[in-house]
Amino acid sequence: MTAPLVFSQNASLLIAVILGIFFGMFLERGGLGNPHKLTGVFYLADFTVPKVMFTAILVAAFGLYLLSDLKLLDMERVWIVPTFFWPQIAGGALFGIGFLISGYCPGTAVAGFASGRLDALVTMIGIGAGSLLFAVLYPFVEGFYVSSGMGGATLPKIIGISHWFVIAFLVVFAAGMFYFMEWFERRGREQS
Amino acid sequence: MEKNNFWSPYIAGIGLGLTLLATFYIAGWGLGASSAFSLLTGVGIKDISPEYASSLKYFSQYLNVESPLMNWVLFEVGGLFIGALAGALLSGNFRLRFDKGEKMSPVTRGMTAFTGGIIIGFSSRLARGCTSGVALSGGAQMAVAGWIFVIAMFVSGFIAAAFLRRLWS
């Protein structure tokens, strides 16, 4: 049988909890419940976030496209995150500021709260308030929100090259970045 | 004092990547987080005032379904909490605290935590997801969405940090 797999609603929700448990455990154990580590990258002090993030992206990208090429996973049935170019550029830029100020993002705020951080609970309430703000202002932002849609555009598709070239490029890019980060962190430790 | 006995970020990243891969394989979509907050807010507003909730067009995607709380991302975020709690307890990292930058007063920290949260909540609706649903899941699919979000987030975070030096140091 080709994945994605089909389950009843109850089974699907149970699977969601189990996958979430692994998600939360790896976030917390990786140090991503800690706002000092989460914001460290922006001060060039702690590169935990890009290290965890890019490692996870590369592992999942490699596995996803390998399973697809081996016909074990039907990519046509995988929901590709849709691109809306300008709203996502603006959203990402605004998100970076909120991330820096609060010290969390939505998933890591939950991980921070689960490790006993009450400031993360305040951020979680703020995220709810921000969602409400968006819903209230929606009539004014809707035009922008639905603009510059590109559907399920992916880098290999729009560049027109094999996905393995893009993955290979990202591996080389990440390896160089990790090397620089390790060197920079070591230098920082030696100086202090 | 926190033990700081975290795993290597590369090990945690491999674990997170395999979890994401399993999610793609089993469910046919990626991991999420921010929509759970938006959903719960919509349900909460509906409990307080059904008329007002129905006037908010954006929330109709959550509320115009048979049972709004039977939601995949909401259950996944519930699991996220359990998993992070287990990780913190088993490693001795759990401690009730109000975490903040060294020189910051608790009141100021309460304000930065809340204000930052509002910005995150608003911007993740605008971008159709956050670091989980767009950056991580979209990034791994090599969706254009994931990479433009990541680049915009880091560039703006670096610029903001240059102006907000004392926030975390």
Short mmCIF file of C-alpha atoms in Angstrom, two decimals, chain A residues 20 23-24 27-28 32-34 38 104-117 119-121 123-124 127, chain B residues 32-34 36-37 40 73-74 76-85 88 94 132:
data_model
loop_
_atom_site.label_atom_id
_atom_site.label_comp_id
_atom_site.label_asym_id
_atom_site.label_seq_id
_atom_site.Cartn_x
_atom_site.Cartn_y
_atom_site.Cartn_z
CA GLY A 20 3.32 15.29 18.86
CA PHE A 23 7.97 16.43 18.37
CA GLY A 24 7.82 17.90 21.89
CA LEU A 27 12.25 20.17 20.91
CA GLU A 28 12.76 20.17 24.69
CA LEU A 32 14.33 24.62 22.21
CA GLY A 33 12.12 25.21 25.26
CA ASN A 34 14.72 27.67 26.52
CA LEU A 38 16.06 30.20 21.07
CA TYR A 104 9.53 31.77 21.59
CA CYS A 105 7.60 30.60 18.56
CA PRO A 106 4.25 28.77 18.92
CA GLY A 107 5.60 25.20 19.22
CA THR A 108 8.56 26.15 21.40
CA ALA A 109 6.31 28.25 23.68
CA VAL A 110 4.38 25.05 24.44
CA ALA A 111 7.71 23.25 25.06
CA GLY A 112 8.87 26.14 27.27
CA PHE A 113 5.66 26.07 29.30
CA ALA A 114 5.94 22.28 29.63
CA SER A 115 9.41 22.75 31.18
CA GLY A 116 7.91 25.08 33.83
CA ARG A 117 8.32 28.50 32.17
CA ASP A 119 6.57 33.47 30.74
CA ALA A 120 5.95 30.98 27.90
CA LEU A 121 2.34 30.69 29.08
CA THR A 123 3.38 34.24 25.24
CA MET A 124 0.85 31.48 24.47
CA ILE A 127 -0.46 34.18 20.40
CA GLY B 32 2.00 22.37 12.84
CA ALA B 33 1.54 24.51 15.93
CA SER B 34 0.13 28.01 15.43
CA ALA B 36 -4.03 25.21 17.31
CA PHE B 37 -3.88 28.62 19.02
CA LEU B 40 -8.80 27.50 20.38
CA VAL B 73 -3.02 19.88 14.84
CA LEU B 74 -4.71 20.50 18.21
CA GLU B 76 -0.58 17.01 17.91
CA VAL B 77 0.12 20.12 20.03
CA GLY B 78 -1.38 18.30 23.03
CA GLY B 79 1.16 15.55 22.37
CA LEU B 80 3.90 18.18 22.01
CA PHE B 81 3.13 19.37 25.55
CA ILE B 82 3.22 15.81 26.95
CA GLY B 83 6.47 15.00 25.14
CA ALA B 84 8.21 18.20 26.25
CA LEU B 85 6.96 17.73 29.83
CA ALA B 88 11.95 18.10 31.04
CA PHE B 94 11.62 20.98 34.91
CA SER B 132 6.55 24.39 12.40
#
